[in-house]
């Protein structure tokens, strides 16, 4: 509810490891999506690639990003200089879930935090 999912990549690259040029090729889609999603207040980045791509795309859209840039981490939260509150979450890959790096309660905590943050920023 009240959620949209966007992705920094439009295809599955070999080995699930996107190269910078593959991410750059898809950046125009992400820029367009964010320009259309005017009601978005909170963004959850699933993984470090999404975190870094979000920062790059926001800079391309004119945001003045703080230096040094906030580091990615599970439940890392940053809003300074960004048009949205950005929350980090370990990527829900098979590797992260099978090793316990990301558990169902951890994932739930991220989205509970995102909901509470969005509710606190309401219209």
Coordinates of N, CA and C in Angstrom, one line a residue:
X1 N 0.8 -1.2 0.0 CA 0.0 0.0 0.0 C 0.9 1.2 0.0
X2 N 0.5 2.2 -0.8 CA 1.3 3.4 -0.9 C 2.8 3.2 -1.2
X3 N 3.0 2.3 -2.1 CA 4.4 1.8 -2.4 C 4.6 1.7 -3.9
X4 N 5.8 2.0 -4.4 CA 6.1 1.7 -5.8 C 7.5 1.1 -5.7
X5 N 7.8 0.2 -6.6 CA 9.1 -0.4 -6.7 C 9.7 0.0 -8.0
X6 N 10.9 0.6 -7.9 CA 11.7 0.9 -9.1 C 13.0 0.2 -9.0
X7 N 13.7 0.1 -10.1 CA 15.0 -0.6 -10.1 C 16.1 0.2 -10.8
X8 N 17.3 0.2 -10.3 CA 18.4 0.8 -11.1 C 18.8 0.1 -12.3
X9 N 18.3 -1.1 -12.5 CA 18.7 -2.0 -13.6 C 17.5 -2.6 -14.2
X10 N 17.5 -2.7 -15.5 CA 16.3 -3.3 -16.3 C 16.5 -4.7 -16.8
X11 N 17.7 -5.3 -16.5 CA 18.0 -6.6 -16.9 C 18.8 -7.3 -15.9
X12 N 18.9 -8.6 -16.0 CA 19.8 -9.3 -15.0 C 21.2 -9.5 -15.7
X13 N 22.2 -8.9 -15.2 CA 23.5 -9.0 -15.8 C 24.1 -10.3 -15.5
X14 N 25.1 -10.7 -16.3 CA 25.9 -12.0 -16.0 C 26.4 -12.0 -14.6
X15 N 26.1 -13.1 -13.9 CA 26.6 -13.2 -12.5 C 25.9 -12.3 -11.6
X16 N 24.8 -11.7 -12.0 CA 24.1 -10.7 -11.1 C 25.0 -9.6 -10.6
X17 N 26.0 -9.3 -11.3 CA 26.9 -8.2 -10.9 C 26.9 -7.1 -12.0
X18 N 26.1 -6.1 -11.9 CA 26.0 -5.1 -13.0 C 27.3 -4.3 -13.1
X19 N 27.7 -3.9 -14.3 CA 28.8 -3.1 -14.5 C 28.4 -1.7 -14.6
X20 N 29.3 -0.7 -14.4 CA 28.9 0.7 -14.4 C 28.2 1.1 -15.7
X21 N 28.7 0.6 -16.8 CA 28.0 1.0 -18.1 C 26.6 0.5 -18.2
X22 N 26.3 -0.7 -17.6 CA 25.0 -1.2 -17.6 C 24.1 -0.4 -16.7
X23 N 24.6 0.0 -15.6 CA 23.8 0.9 -14.7 C 23.5 2.3 -15.4
X24 N 24.6 2.8 -16.1 CA 24.4 4.1 -16.8 C 23.4 4.0 -17.9
X25 N 23.4 2.8 -18.6 CA 22.4 2.6 -19.7 C 20.9 2.7 -19.2
X26 N 20.7 2.3 -17.9 CA 19.4 2.3 -17.4 C 19.0 3.5 -16.6
X27 N 20.0 4.4 -16.4 CA 19.8 5.6 -15.5 C 18.7 6.5 -16.0
X28 N 18.5 6.6 -17.3 CA 17.4 7.5 -17.8 C 16.0 7.0 -17.4
X29 N 15.8 5.7 -17.3 CA 14.6 5.2 -16.8 C 14.3 5.6 -15.3
X30 N 15.3 5.4 -14.5 CA 15.2 5.8 -13.1 C 15.0 7.3 -12.9
X31 N 15.7 8.1 -13.7 CA 15.5 9.6 -13.6 C 14.1 9.9 -14.0
X32 N 13.6 9.3 -15.0 CA 12.2 9.6 -15.5 C 11.2 9.1 -14.4
X33 N 11.4 8.0 -13.8 CA 10.5 7.5 -12.8 C 10.4 8.4 -11.6
X34 N 11.6 8.9 -11.1 CA 11.6 9.8 -10.0 C 11.0 11.2 -10.3
X35 N 11.2 11.6 -11.6 CA 10.6 12.9 -11.9 C 9.0 12.8 -12.0
X36 N 8.5 11.6 -12.2 CA 7.1 11.4 -12.2 C 6.5 11.1 -10.9
X37 N 7.3 10.6 -9.9 CA 6.8 10.2 -8.6 C 6.9 11.4 -7.6
X38 N 6.1 12.4 -7.8 CA 6.2 13.6 -7.0 C 5.8 13.4 -5.6
X39 N 5.0 12.4 -5.2 CA 4.5 12.2 -3.9 C 5.5 11.4 -3.0
X40 N 6.5 10.9 -3.6 CA 7.4 10.0 -2.8 C 8.1 10.8 -1.8
X41 N 8.2 10.3 -0.5 CA 8.8 10.9 0.6 C 10.0 10.0 1.1
X42 N 9.8 8.7 1.0 CA 10.8 7.8 1.5 C 11.2 6.8 0.4
X43 N 12.5 6.5 0.4 CA 13.1 5.5 -0.6 C 13.8 4.5 0.2
X44 N 13.6 3.2 0.0 CA 14.3 2.1 0.5 C 15.2 1.6 -0.5
X45 N 16.5 1.7 -0.3 CA 17.5 1.1 -1.2 C 17.9 -0.3 -0.8
X46 N 17.5 -1.2 -1.7 CA 17.8 -2.6 -1.4 C 19.2 -3.0 -2.0
X47 N 20.2 -2.7 -1.1 CA 21.6 -3.0 -1.5 C 22.4 -1.8 -1.8
X48 N 23.7 -2.0 -1.7 CA 24.6 -0.9 -2.0 C 24.6 -0.3 -3.4
X49 N 24.3 -1.2 -4.4 CA 24.2 -0.7 -5.7 C 23.0 0.3 -5.8
X50 N 21.9 -0.1 -5.2 CA 20.7 0.8 -5.3 C 21.0 2.1 -4.5
X51 N 21.7 2.0 -3.4 CA 22.1 3.2 -2.6 C 22.9 4.2 -3.4
X52 N 24.0 3.6 -4.0 CA 24.9 4.5 -4.8 C 24.2 5.0 -6.1
X53 N 23.3 4.2 -6.7 CA 22.6 4.7 -7.9 C 21.6 5.8 -7.6
X54 N 20.9 5.6 -6.4 CA 20.0 6.7 -6.0 C 20.7 8.0 -5.9
X55 N 21.9 8.0 -5.2 CA 22.6 9.2 -5.0 C 23.0 9.8 -6.4
X56 N 23.5 9.0 -7.2 CA 24.0 9.5 -8.6 C 22.8 10.1 -9.3
X57 N 21.6 9.4 -9.3 CA 20.5 9.9 -10.1 C 20.0 11.2 -9.4
X58 N 20.0 11.3 -8.1 CA 19.5 12.5 -7.5 C 20.4 13.7 -7.8
X59 N 21.7 13.4 -7.9 CA 22.6 14.5 -8.3 C 22.4 14.9 -9.7
X60 N 22.1 13.9 -10.6 CA 21.8 14.3 -12.0 C 20.5 15.1 -12.1
X61 N 19.6 14.9 -11.1 CA 18.3 15.6 -11.1 C 18.4 17.0 -10.4
X62 N 19.6 17.3 -9.9 CA 19.9 18.6 -9.4 C 20.0 18.7 -7.9
X63 N 19.9 17.6 -7.2 CA 20.1 17.6 -5.7 C 21.5 17.9 -5.4
X64 N 21.7 18.7 -4.3 CA 23.1 19.0 -3.8 C 23.4 18.1 -2.7
X65 N 24.2 17.1 -3.0 CA 24.4 16.0 -2.1 C 25.5 16.4 -1.1
X66 N 25.3 16.1 0.2 CA 26.3 16.4 1.2 C 27.6 15.6 1.0
X67 N 28.7 16.2 1.4 CA 30.0 15.5 1.4 C 30.5 15.4 2.8
X68 N 31.0 14.3 3.2 CA 31.1 13.1 2.5 C 29.7 12.5 2.4
X69 N 29.5 11.7 1.4 CA 28.2 11.0 1.2 C 28.0 10.0 2.2
X70 N 26.8 9.8 2.7 CA 26.4 8.8 3.7 C 26.8 7.4 3.2
X71 N 27.3 6.6 4.1 CA 27.7 5.3 3.8 C 26.5 4.3 3.9
X72 N 26.4 3.4 3.0 CA 25.3 2.4 3.0 C 25.5 1.5 4.2
X73 N 24.4 1.1 4.7 CA 24.3 0.1 5.8 C 22.9 -0.3 6.0
X74 N 22.7 -1.4 6.7 CA 21.3 -1.9 6.9 C 20.7 -0.9 8.0
X75 N 19.6 -0.3 7.6 CA 18.8 0.7 8.4 C 19.5 2.0 8.5
X76 N 20.6 2.2 7.7 CA 21.2 3.6 7.6 C 20.1 4.5 7.0
X77 N 20.0 5.7 7.6 CA 19.0 6.6 7.2 C 19.6 8.0 7.0
X78 N 19.3 8.6 5.8 CA 19.8 9.9 5.5 C 18.8 10.7 4.8
X79 N 18.8 12.0 5.1 CA 17.9 12.9 4.4 C 18.5 14.2 4.0
X80 N 19.6 14.5 4.6 CA 20.3 15.8 4.4 C 20.7 15.9 2.9
X81 N 20.2 17.0 2.3 CA 20.6 17.3 0.9 C 19.8 16.4 -0.1
X82 N 19.0 15.6 0.3 CA 18.2 14.7 -0.6 C 16.7 15.1 -0.6
X83 N 16.1 14.8 -1.7 CA 14.7 15.1 -1.8 C 13.8 14.1 -1.1
X84 N 14.4 13.0 -0.6 CA 13.6 12.0 0.1 C 14.4 11.5 1.3
X85 N 13.8 10.9 2.2 CA 14.5 10.2 3.2 C 14.9 8.8 2.6
X86 N 16.2 8.5 2.7 CA 16.8 7.3 2.1 C 17.1 6.3 3.2
X87 N 16.6 5.1 3.1 CA 16.8 4.1 4.1 C 17.5 2.9 3.4
X88 N 18.6 2.4 4.0 CA 19.3 1.3 3.4 C 18.9 0.0 4.0
X89 N 18.9 -1.0 3.1 CA 18.5 -2.4 3.5 C 19.4 -3.3 2.8
X90 N 20.0 -4.4 3.5 CA 20.7 -5.4 2.7 C 19.8 -5.9 1.6
X91 N 20.4 -6.2 0.5 CA 19.7 -6.8 -0.6 C 19.1 -8.2 -0.3
X92 N 17.8 -8.4 -0.6 CA 17.2 -9.7 -0.3 C 17.6 -10.8 -1.2
X93 N 18.9 -10.9 -1.5 CA 19.4 -12.0 -2.4 C 19.4 -13.3 -1.7
X94 N 19.5 -14.4 -2.4 CA 19.6 -15.7 -1.9 C 20.8 -15.8 -0.9
X95 N 21.9 -15.2 -1.3 CA 23.1 -15.3 -0.5 C 22.9 -14.6 0.8
X96 N 22.3 -13.4 0.8 CA 22.1 -12.7 2.1 C 21.0 -13.4 3.0
X97 N 20.0 -13.9 2.4 CA 18.9 -14.6 3.2 C 19.3 -16.0 3.7
X98 N 20.1 -16.7 2.8 CA 20.4 -18.1 3.3 C 21.5 -18.1 4.3
X99 N 22.3 -17.0 4.3 CA 23.4 -16.9 5.3 C 22.9 -16.2 6.6
X100 N 21.8 -15.7 6.6 CA 21.2 -14.9 7.8 C 21.7 -13.5 7.9
X101 N 22.4 -13.0 6.9 CA 22.8 -11.6 6.9 C 21.6 -10.7 6.9
X102 N 20.5 -11.2 6.2 CA 19.2 -10.5 6.2 C 18.2 -11.5 6.5
X103 N 17.5 -11.3 7.6 CA 16.4 -12.1 8.1 C 15.0 -11.5 7.8
X104 N 14.0 -12.2 7.9 CA 12.7 -11.7 7.7 C 12.4 -10.6 8.8
X105 N 12.7 -10.7 10.0 CA 12.5 -9.6 11.0 C 13.3 -8.4 10.6
X106 N 14.5 -8.5 10.1 CA 15.3 -7.4 9.7 C 14.7 -6.6 8.5
X107 N 14.2 -7.4 7.6 CA 13.5 -6.8 6.4 C 12.2 -6.1 6.9
X108 N 11.5 -6.7 7.8 CA 10.2 -6.1 8.3 C 10.6 -4.8 9.0
X109 N 11.7 -4.8 9.8 CA 12.1 -3.6 10.5 C 12.4 -2.4 9.6
X110 N 13.0 -2.7 8.4 CA 13.2 -1.6 7.5 C 11.9 -1.0 7.0
X111 N 11.0 -1.9 6.6 CA 9.7 -1.4 6.0 C 8.8 -0.8 7.1
X112 N 8.9 -1.3 8.3 CA 8.2 -0.6 9.4 C 8.8 0.8 9.7
X113 N 10.1 0.9 9.6 CA 10.8 2.2 9.7 C 10.4 3.1 8.6
X114 N 10.3 2.6 7.4 CA 9.9 3.4 6.2 C 8.5 3.9 6.4
X115 N 7.6 3.1 6.8 CA 6.2 3.5 7.0 C 6.1 4.5 8.1
X116 N 6.7 4.3 9.2 CA 6.7 5.3 10.3 C 7.3 6.6 9.8
X117 N 8.3 6.6 9.1 CA 9.0 7.8 8.6 C 8.0 8.5 7.6
X118 N 7.4 7.8 6.7 CA 6.5 8.4 5.7 C 5.3 9.0 6.5
X119 N 4.8 8.2 7.4 CA 3.6 8.7 8.2 C 3.9 10.0 8.9
X120 N 5.2 10.1 9.4 CA 5.6 11.3 10.1 C 5.8 12.5 9.2
X121 N 6.0 12.3 7.9 CA 6.2 13.3 7.0 C 5.0 13.7 6.2
X122 N 3.8 13.1 6.6 CA 2.6 13.3 5.9 C 2.2 14.7 5.4
X123 N 1.2 14.8 4.6 CA 0.8 16.1 4.0 C 0.4 17.1 5.0

